Amino acid sequence: MHTEKLLNLLLNLEISEDTKLVTEAIIALNGLIAGNEPEKIEEKKEEVYKLLDASPLNEMPFSDAVLLKKIGGNKFFAKTAREYLEGFFNTNAHLLKTNIEQYILERNKFIKNIETLTGQLKDLGFSAHYSEDEYEVGITLPDKFKNLEAVARALQDWNLFVSYLASIKSEDKDVKISLVSEGSLSIFVVVSTAVAKSINFFMGEVAVFYENVARISKAQLETKFLENQVIQEELKASILQEKQKFISKSTDLLLSGLELTPEEMNVHRAELSGRVKKVLTLTEKGVRLELVPPEPDEDDVEPKDKSEREKTMKEVRETRAMNAKITPIYLALPEKLELLEEPETIPLIEPVTEEPKGESSDLKNLGTDEKES
């Protein structure tokens, strides 16, 4: 557990505008339960749920969500707190008041501990790990990666992918390590805004891919009782199709907007698709990727810089939205997927025979960002 990263998480929990609002709403809910007012209880319960669903803490990166769970705070914040509270309402109604009262005591104690611990860490000279203007890309390897060769290979595949993105965006390919986390093998490197935007879109596609895999896997389980080998093979084949679709779409997305000849495009697609496939394979083995946006001070900006700051904040909000989507998907995945074995030869891409025409409006600037100063 990296102390400075922990401190940043604790501070975010402490200053989150919804923390106090949720506390007040749950206390009010408990009072209504004590007074046995069913209609008002339902209204207040929905108010609590809405606060938790709208919490900015839902946008925390994967490693922060894991860290929050490790320190026992996941049941008190954001959507995971809603899931916990729903359990009280879906079980023995006679225990509802007791459970809510106990929950309030535990939550208040946890928040008090946050305040105490942040003060102690600051007194010891620690500072929160975050950046006001730089993006960080992180990779976290599961505990089973204990073989040094496997670790080296995973880091190499990830580094080659990030470096290749930097090269096609005309950025510096040298990576600058910003954080190495103790406890679990997590490494974060600083990347440019152009590369961060590419990775943001890429991770959005990772989220869509695993949503589709989860849907197909559910169908596999629901039809297993039929003992129909044909159905199972068709579902397994559809997962492989999703995998190939992901590789092809992600490759095209990452190359979108670049001014290349058809020959150059073919070369880049062949090279990049292989690297995309290796990164996807890492995620199948339990490796988790994340993109951590900067935390700009929105108030500390000159009037003449407001337009540029709004552009920056728009990109930051896009990354936060992506994290809100992919983090719960990551948390729900098994550490290793057994579903994605594939034949030795599956065509990854179709050759480009002419210059790509037109660009998606969402992606038209993906490859043409100006290099950061």
CSV table of C-alpha atoms in Angstrom, one decimal:
chain,number,residue,atom,x,y,z
A,1,MET,CA,0.0,0.0,0.0
A,2,HIS,CA,1.5,3.3,-1.1
A,3,THR,CA,1.2,5.8,1.8
A,4,GLU,CA,1.0,8.9,-0.4
A,5,LYS,CA,-1.6,7.4,-2.6
A,6,LEU,CA,-3.6,6.3,0.5
A,7,LEU,CA,-3.4,9.9,1.8
A,8,ASN,CA,-4.8,11.2,-1.5
A,9,LEU,CA,-7.7,8.8,-1.3
A,10,LEU,CA,-8.4,9.7,2.3
A,11,LEU,CA,-8.4,13.4,1.5
A,12,ASN,CA,-10.8,12.8,-1.4
A,13,LEU,CA,-13.1,10.9,0.9
A,14,GLU,CA,-12.9,13.6,3.5
A,15,ILE,CA,-13.6,16.6,1.2
A,16,SER,CA,-16.1,14.9,-1.1
A,17,GLU,CA,-19.2,17.2,-1.0
A,18,ASP,CA,-21.6,14.3,-0.7
A,19,THR,CA,-20.0,12.7,2.4
A,20,LYS,CA,-21.7,15.1,4.8
A,21,LEU,CA,-25.0,15.0,2.8
A,22,VAL,CA,-25.1,11.2,2.9
A,23,THR,CA,-24.5,11.2,6.6
A,24,GLU,CA,-27.3,13.6,7.3
A,25,ALA,CA,-29.7,11.7,5.0
A,26,ILE,CA,-29.0,8.4,6.6
A,27,ILE,CA,-29.5,9.8,10.1
A,28,ALA,CA,-32.9,11.3,8.9
A,29,LEU,CA,-33.8,7.9,7.4
A,30,ASN,CA,-33.1,6.2,10.7
A,31,GLY,CA,-35.4,8.7,12.5
A,32,LEU,CA,-38.2,7.9,10.1
A,33,ILE,CA,-37.7,4.1,10.6
A,34,ALA,CA,-37.9,4.7,14.3
A,35,GLY,CA,-41.2,6.6,13.8
A,36,ASN,CA,-42.5,3.9,11.5
A,37,GLU,CA,-43.5,6.2,8.6
A,38,PRO,CA,-43.4,4.0,5.5
A,39,GLU,CA,-44.0,6.6,2.8
A,40,LYS,CA,-41.5,9.0,4.1
A,41,ILE,CA,-39.0,6.1,4.7
A,42,GLU,CA,-39.3,5.2,1.0
A,43,GLU,CA,-38.7,8.8,-0.1
A,44,LYS,CA,-35.7,9.3,2.2
A,45,LYS,CA,-34.3,6.0,1.1
A,46,GLU,CA,-34.4,7.0,-2.5
A,47,GLU,CA,-32.8,10.3,-1.6
A,48,VAL,CA,-29.9,8.4,0.0
A,49,TYR,CA,-29.6,6.2,-3.0
A,50,LYS,CA,-29.5,9.1,-5.4
A,51,LEU,CA,-26.8,10.8,-3.4
A,52,LEU,CA,-24.7,7.7,-3.5
A,53,ASP,CA,-25.3,7.1,-7.2
A,54,ALA,CA,-24.3,10.7,-8.1
A,55,SER,CA,-21.2,10.7,-5.8
A,56,PRO,CA,-18.0,11.8,-7.6
A,57,LEU,CA,-16.3,9.0,-5.7
A,58,ASN,CA,-17.8,6.6,-8.2
A,59,GLU,CA,-15.3,8.0,-10.7
A,60,MET,CA,-12.2,6.9,-8.7
A,61,PRO,CA,-9.7,4.8,-10.6
A,62,PHE,CA,-9.5,1.0,-10.1
A,63,SER,CA,-6.5,1.1,-7.8
A,64,ASP,CA,-8.3,3.6,-5.5
A,65,ALA,CA,-11.4,1.4,-5.4
A,66,VAL,CA,-9.3,-1.6,-4.4
A,67,LEU,CA,-7.5,0.5,-1.8
A,68,LEU,CA,-10.9,1.7,-0.4
A,69,LYS,CA,-12.0,-1.9,-0.1
A,70,LYS,CA,-8.8,-2.9,1.6
A,71,ILE,CA,-9.2,-0.3,4.3
A,72,GLY,CA,-12.9,-1.4,4.8
A,73,GLY,CA,-14.5,1.8,3.4
A,74,ASN,CA,-16.2,0.5,0.4
A,75,LYS,CA,-19.5,-0.1,2.3
A,76,PHE,CA,-19.7,3.6,3.3
A,77,PHE,CA,-19.2,5.4,0.0
A,78,ALA,CA,-20.6,5.7,-3.5
A,79,LYS,CA,-22.5,2.9,-5.2
A,80,THR,CA,-21.0,0.1,-3.2
A,81,ALA,CA,-22.6,1.8,-0.1
A,82,ARG,CA,-25.9,1.7,-1.8
A,83,GLU,CA,-25.6,-2.1,-2.4
A,84,TYR,CA,-24.8,-2.5,1.3
A,85,LEU,CA,-27.8,-0.5,2.4
A,86,GLU,CA,-30.1,-2.3,0.0
A,87,GLY,CA,-29.2,-5.5,1.8
A,88,PHE,CA,-30.7,-4.2,5.0
A,89,PHE,CA,-34.0,-3.4,3.2
A,90,ASN,CA,-34.1,-6.7,1.4
A,91,THR,CA,-33.7,-8.9,4.5
A,92,ASN,CA,-35.4,-9.2,7.9
A,93,ALA,CA,-37.5,-6.0,8.4
A,94,HIS,CA,-37.5,-6.5,12.2
A,95,LEU,CA,-33.7,-5.9,12.1
A,96,LEU,CA,-33.8,-2.9,9.8
A,97,LYS,CA,-33.6,-0.2,12.6
A,98,THR,CA,-30.9,-2.1,14.4
A,99,ASN,CA,-28.8,-2.6,11.2
A,100,ILE,CA,-29.2,1.1,10.2
A,101,GLU,CA,-28.2,2.3,13.6
A,102,GLN,CA,-25.1,0.1,13.7
A,103,TYR,CA,-24.3,1.2,10.1
A,104,ILE,CA,-24.4,4.9,11.2
A,105,LEU,CA,-22.1,4.2,14.2
A,106,GLU,CA,-19.6,2.3,12.0
A,107,ARG,CA,-19.7,5.0,9.2
A,108,ASN,CA,-19.2,7.8,11.7
A,109,LYS,CA,-16.3,6.0,13.3
A,110,PHE,CA,-14.7,5.3,9.9
A,111,ILE,CA,-15.0,9.0,8.9
A,112,LYS,CA,-13.5,10.0,12.2
A,113,ASN,CA,-10.6,7.6,11.6
A,114,ILE,CA,-10.1,9.2,8.2
A,115,GLU,CA,-9.7,12.6,9.8
A,116,THR,CA,-7.3,11.3,12.5
A,117,LEU,CA,-5.2,9.3,10.0
A,118,THR,CA,-4.9,12.2,7.5
A,119,GLY,CA,-3.7,14.5,10.3
A,120,GLN,CA,-1.1,11.9,11.5
A,121,LEU,CA,0.2,11.3,8.0
A,122,LYS,CA,0.6,15.0,7.3
A,123,ASP,CA,2.4,15.5,10.7
A,124,LEU,CA,4.8,12.7,9.6
A,125,GLY,CA,5.6,14.7,6.5
A,126,PHE,CA,3.7,12.7,3.9
A,127,SER,CA,2.0,14.5,1.1
A,128,ALA,CA,-0.9,13.3,-1.2
A,129,HIS,CA,0.1,11.7,-4.5
A,130,TYR,CA,-1.7,13.5,-7.3
A,131,SER,CA,-0.9,15.8,-10.2
A,132,GLU,CA,-2.6,19.1,-11.2
A,133,ASP,CA,-1.6,18.9,-14.8
A,134,GLU,CA,-0.3,15.4,-15.8
A,135,TYR,CA,-2.1,12.1,-16.6
A,136,GLU,CA,-0.8,8.8,-15.2
A,137,VAL,CA,-1.3,5.4,-16.8
A,138,GLY,CA,-1.1,2.5,-14.4
A,139,ILE,CA,-0.8,-1.2,-14.6
A,140,THR,CA,-1.5,-3.5,-11.6
A,141,LEU,CA,-0.4,-7.1,-11.7
A,142,PRO,CA,-2.3,-9.7,-9.6
A,143,ASP,CA,-0.6,-11.5,-6.7
A,144,LYS,CA,-0.1,-14.7,-8.8
A,145,PHE,CA,2.5,-12.9,-10.9
A,146,LYS,CA,5.4,-14.0,-8.7
A,147,ASN,CA,7.6,-15.3,-11.5
A,148,LEU,CA,10.1,-12.5,-12.5
A,149,GLU,CA,10.0,-13.6,-16.1
A,150,ALA,CA,6.2,-13.3,-16.2
A,151,VAL,CA,6.4,-9.9,-14.6
A,152,ALA,CA,9.0,-8.7,-17.0
A,153,ARG,CA,7.1,-9.9,-20.0
A,154,ALA,CA,3.9,-8.2,-18.8
A,155,LEU,CA,5.6,-4.9,-18.2
A,156,GLN,CA,7.3,-5.1,-21.5
A,157,ASP,CA,4.1,-5.8,-23.4
A,158,TRP,CA,2.4,-2.8,-21.7
A,159,ASN,CA,5.5,-0.5,-22.2
A,160,LEU,CA,5.7,-1.4,-25.9
A,161,PHE,CA,2.0,-0.6,-26.3
A,162,VAL,CA,2.2,2.8,-24.5
A,163,SER,CA,5.5,3.7,-26.3
A,164,TYR,CA,4.0,2.8,-29.7
A,165,LEU,CA,1.0,5.1,-29.0
A,166,ALA,CA,3.5,7.9,-28.1
A,167,SER,CA,5.4,7.4,-31.3
A,168,ILE,CA,2.4,7.6,-33.6
A,169,LYS,CA,1.2,10.7,-31.7
A,170,SER,CA,4.7,12.2,-32.2
A,171,GLU,CA,5.3,12.3,-28.5
A,172,ASP,CA,8.4,11.4,-26.4
A,173,LYS,CA,8.6,7.6,-26.1
A,174,ASP,CA,10.6,7.7,-22.9
A,175,VAL,CA,8.4,6.9,-19.9
A,176,LYS,CA,8.7,8.7,-16.6
A,177,ILE,CA,7.7,6.5,-13.7
A,178,SER,CA,5.6,8.5,-11.2
A,179,LEU,CA,4.7,5.8,-8.7
A,180,VAL,CA,5.6,2.3,-7.8
A,181,SER,CA,3.1,0.9,-5.2
A,182,GLU,CA,4.1,-1.4,-2.4
A,183,GLY,CA,2.0,-4.4,-1.4
A,184,SER,CA,0.7,-5.1,-4.9
A,185,LEU,CA,2.8,-4.6,-8.1
A,186,SER,CA,1.4,-1.4,-9.5
A,187,ILE,CA,3.4,0.9,-11.7
A,188,PHE,CA,2.3,4.3,-12.9
A,189,VAL,CA,3.9,6.4,-15.6
A,190,VAL,CA,3.3,10.0,-16.8
A,191,VAL,CA,1.9,10.3,-20.3
A,192,SER,CA,1.0,13.3,-22.5
A,193,THR,CA,-2.6,14.4,-23.0
A,194,ALA,CA,-2.6,13.1,-26.5
A,195,VAL,CA,-1.6,9.6,-25.4
A,196,ALA,CA,-4.0,9.8,-22.4
A,197,LYS,CA,-6.8,10.5,-24.8
A,198,SER,CA,-6.0,7.5,-26.9
A,199,ILE,CA,-5.8,5.3,-23.8
A,200,ASN,CA,-9.1,6.7,-22.5
A,201,PHE,CA,-10.8,5.6,-25.7
A,202,PHE,CA,-9.0,2.3,-25.6
A,203,MET,CA,-10.1,1.5,-22.1
A,204,GLY,CA,-13.6,2.5,-23.0
A,205,GLU,CA,-13.5,-0.3,-25.6
A,206,VAL,CA,-12.1,-2.7,-22.9
A,207,ALA,CA,-15.1,-2.0,-20.8
A,208,VAL,CA,-17.5,-2.7,-23.7
A,209,PHE,CA,-15.6,-5.9,-24.5
A,210,TYR,CA,-16.0,-7.3,-20.9
A,211,GLU,CA,-19.6,-6.2,-20.7
A,212,ASN,CA,-20.2,-8.3,-23.8
A,213,VAL,CA,-18.2,-11.2,-22.4
A,214,ALA,CA,-20.2,-11.1,-19.2
A,215,ARG,CA,-23.5,-11.2,-21.2
A,216,ILE,CA,-22.3,-14.2,-23.2
A,217,SER,CA,-20.9,-16.0,-20.1
A,218,LYS,CA,-24.3,-15.5,-18.4
A,219,ALA,CA,-26.0,-17.2,-21.4
A,220,GLN,CA,-23.5,-20.0,-21.2
A,221,LEU,CA,-24.4,-20.7,-17.5
A,222,GLU,CA,-28.1,-20.3,-18.1
A,223,THR,CA,-28.1,-22.8,-21.0
A,224,LYS,CA,-25.6,-25.3,-19.4
A,225,PHE,CA,-28.4,-27.5,-18.0
A,226,LEU,CA,-29.5,-28.2,-21.6
A,227,GLU,CA,-26.3,-30.2,-22.1
A,228,ASN,CA,-26.3,-29.0,-25.7
A,229,GLN,CA,-22.8,-29.0,-27.0
A,230,VAL,CA,-23.8,-27.1,-30.1
A,231,ILE,CA,-25.2,-24.1,-28.1
A,232,GLN,CA,-22.1,-24.0,-25.9
A,233,GLU,CA,-19.7,-24.0,-28.8
A,234,GLU,CA,-21.7,-21.3,-30.5
A,235,LEU,CA,-21.5,-19.1,-27.4
A,236,LYS,CA,-17.8,-19.8,-27.0
A,237,ALA,CA,-17.3,-18.8,-30.7
A,238,SER,CA,-19.2,-15.6,-30.1
A,239,ILE,CA,-16.7,-14.7,-27.4
A,240,LEU,CA,-13.9,-15.2,-29.8
A,241,GLN,CA,-15.7,-13.0,-32.3
A,242,GLU,CA,-16.0,-10.3,-29.7
A,243,LYS,CA,-12.3,-10.6,-29.1
A,244,GLN,CA,-11.5,-10.1,-32.7
A,245,LYS,CA,-14.0,-7.3,-33.0
A,246,PHE,CA,-12.3,-5.6,-30.1
A,247,ILE,CA,-8.8,-5.9,-31.5
A,248,SER,CA,-9.9,-4.6,-34.9
A,249,LYS,CA,-12.0,-1.7,-33.6
A,250,SER,CA,-9.5,-0.6,-31.0
A,251,THR,CA,-6.7,-0.6,-33.6
A,252,ASP,CA,-8.7,1.5,-36.0
A,253,LEU,CA,-9.7,3.9,-33.2
A,254,LEU,CA,-6.1,4.4,-32.0
A,255,LEU,CA,-5.0,5.2,-35.6
A,256,SER,CA,-8.0,7.4,-36.3
A,257,GLY,CA,-7.1,10.9,-37.4
A,258,LEU,CA,-3.5,10.2,-38.5
A,259,GLU,CA,-2.5,11.3,-42.0
A,260,LEU,CA,-1.1,8.1,-43.5
A,261,THR,CA,-0.9,6.5,-46.9
A,262,PRO,CA,-2.6,3.2,-47.4
A,263,GLU,CA,0.7,1.4,-47.2
A,264,GLU,CA,1.7,3.2,-43.9
A,265,MET,CA,-1.8,2.5,-42.5
A,266,ASN,CA,-1.3,-1.2,-43.2
A,267,VAL,CA,2.0,-1.3,-41.5
A,268,HIS,CA,0.7,0.5,-38.4
A,269,ARG,CA,-2.4,-1.6,-38.2
A,270,ALA,CA,-0.4,-4.8,-38.4
A,271,GLU,CA,2.0,-3.7,-35.7
A,272,LEU,CA,-0.5,-2.0,-33.4
A,273,SER,CA,-3.1,-4.8,-33.6
A,274,GLY,CA,-0.5,-7.3,-32.3
A,275,ARG,CA,0.3,-5.0,-29.4
A,276,VAL,CA,-3.5,-4.5,-28.7
A,277,LYS,CA,-3.9,-8.2,-28.6
A,278,LYS,CA,-1.1,-8.7,-26.1
A,279,VAL,CA,-2.6,-6.0,-23.8
A,280,LEU,CA,-6.0,-7.7,-24.0
A,281,THR,CA,-4.3,-11.0,-23.1
A,282,LEU,CA,-2.8,-9.3,-20.0
A,283,THR,CA,-6.3,-8.3,-18.8
A,284,GLU,CA,-7.5,-11.9,-19.3
A,285,LYS,CA,-4.8,-12.9,-16.9
A,286,GLY,CA,-6.0,-10.5,-14.2
A,287,VAL,CA,-3.8,-7.5,-15.1
A,288,ARG,CA,-5.7,-4.3,-14.6
A,289,LEU,CA,-5.1,-1.1,-16.5
A,290,GLU,CA,-6.1,2.4,-15.4
A,291,LEU,CA,-5.8,6.0,-16.4
A,292,VAL,CA,-5.6,8.6,-13.6
A,293,PRO,CA,-6.5,12.2,-14.7
A,294,PRO,CA,-5.0,15.3,-13.2
A,295,GLU,CA,-6.8,17.2,-10.4
A,296,PRO,CA,-6.6,20.8,-11.6
A,297,ASP,CA,-7.5,23.6,-9.3
A,298,GLU,CA,-10.5,24.9,-11.2
A,299,ASP,CA,-10.6,28.2,-9.2
A,300,ASP,CA,-6.9,29.1,-9.7
A,301,VAL,CA,-7.0,30.3,-13.3
A,302,GLU,CA,-6.7,33.7,-15.0
A,303,PRO,CA,-9.7,34.9,-17.1
A,304,LYS,CA,-7.7,34.7,-20.3
A,305,ASP,CA,-6.9,31.0,-19.6
A,306,LYS,CA,-10.5,30.0,-18.9
A,307,SER,CA,-11.2,28.6,-22.4
A,308,GLU,CA,-8.1,26.3,-22.2
A,309,ARG,CA,-9.0,25.3,-18.7
A,310,GLU,CA,-12.5,24.3,-19.8
A,311,LYS,CA,-11.0,22.1,-22.5
A,312,THR,CA,-8.8,20.5,-19.9
A,313,MET,CA,-11.7,19.9,-17.6
A,314,LYS,CA,-13.8,18.4,-20.4
A,315,GLU,CA,-11.0,15.8,-21.0
A,316,VAL,CA,-10.6,15.2,-17.3
A,317,ARG,CA,-14.4,14.6,-17.0
A,318,GLU,CA,-14.3,12.1,-19.9
A,319,THR,CA,-11.6,10.1,-18.1
A,320,ARG,CA,-13.5,10.2,-14.8
A,321,ALA,CA,-16.6,8.9,-16.7
A,322,MET,CA,-14.6,6.1,-18.2
A,323,ASN,CA,-13.3,5.1,-14.8
A,324,ALA,CA,-16.8,5.1,-13.4
A,325,LYS,CA,-17.7,2.6,-16.1
A,326,ILE,CA,-14.7,0.3,-16.1
A,327,THR,CA,-13.9,0.1,-12.4
A,328,PRO,CA,-17.0,-1.8,-11.4
A,329,ILE,CA,-16.5,-4.1,-14.4
A,330,TYR,CA,-12.9,-4.8,-13.3
A,331,LEU,CA,-14.1,-5.5,-9.7
A,332,ALA,CA,-16.7,-8.0,-10.9
A,333,LEU,CA,-14.3,-10.0,-13.1
A,334,PRO,CA,-12.7,-13.1,-11.8
A,335,GLU,CA,-8.9,-12.9,-11.5
A,336,LYS,CA,-8.4,-15.1,-14.5
A,337,LEU,CA,-10.8,-15.7,-17.4
A,338,GLU,CA,-10.9,-19.3,-18.7
A,339,LEU,CA,-13.1,-18.3,-21.7
A,340,LEU,CA,-10.8,-16.8,-24.2
A,341,GLU,CA,-8.8,-19.7,-25.6
A,342,GLU,CA,-8.6,-19.3,-29.4
A,343,PRO,CA,-7.3,-21.2,-32.4
A,344,GLU,CA,-3.7,-20.5,-33.4
A,345,THR,CA,-4.7,-18.5,-36.5
A,346,ILE,CA,-7.5,-16.0,-36.6
A,347,PRO,CA,-7.1,-13.0,-39.0
A,348,LEU,CA,-6.8,-9.9,-37.0
A,349,ILE,CA,-7.3,-7.2,-39.6
A,350,GLU,CA,-8.4,-6.7,-43.1
A,351,PRO,CA,-5.8,-5.0,-45.4
A,352,VAL,CA,-6.5,-1.3,-46.3
A,353,THR,CA,-6.8,-0.9,-50.0
A,354,GLU,CA,-7.5,2.9,-50.1
A,355,GLU,CA,-7.0,6.0,-48.0
A,356,PRO,CA,-9.5,6.0,-45.0
A,357,LYS,CA,-12.2,8.6,-45.6
A,358,GLY,CA,-13.9,10.6,-43.0
A,359,GLU,CA,-13.5,10.4,-39.2
A,360,SER,CA,-15.9,10.0,-36.3
A,361,SER,CA,-16.7,13.4,-34.8
A,362,ASP,CA,-15.8,12.0,-31.4
A,363,LEU,CA,-12.4,10.9,-32.6
A,364,LYS,CA,-11.4,13.4,-35.2
A,365,ASN,CA,-8.8,15.1,-32.9
A,366,LEU,CA,-7.6,11.8,-31.4
A,367,GLY,CA,-4.4,11.7,-33.4
A,368,THR,CA,-3.8,15.4,-34.0
A,369,ASP,CA,-3.4,16.9,-30.6
A,370,GLU,CA,-0.6,19.3,-30.4
A,371,LYS,CA,2.4,18.2,-28.4
A,372,GLU,CA,2.3,19.4,-24.9
A,373,SER,CA,4.9,22.0,-23.9
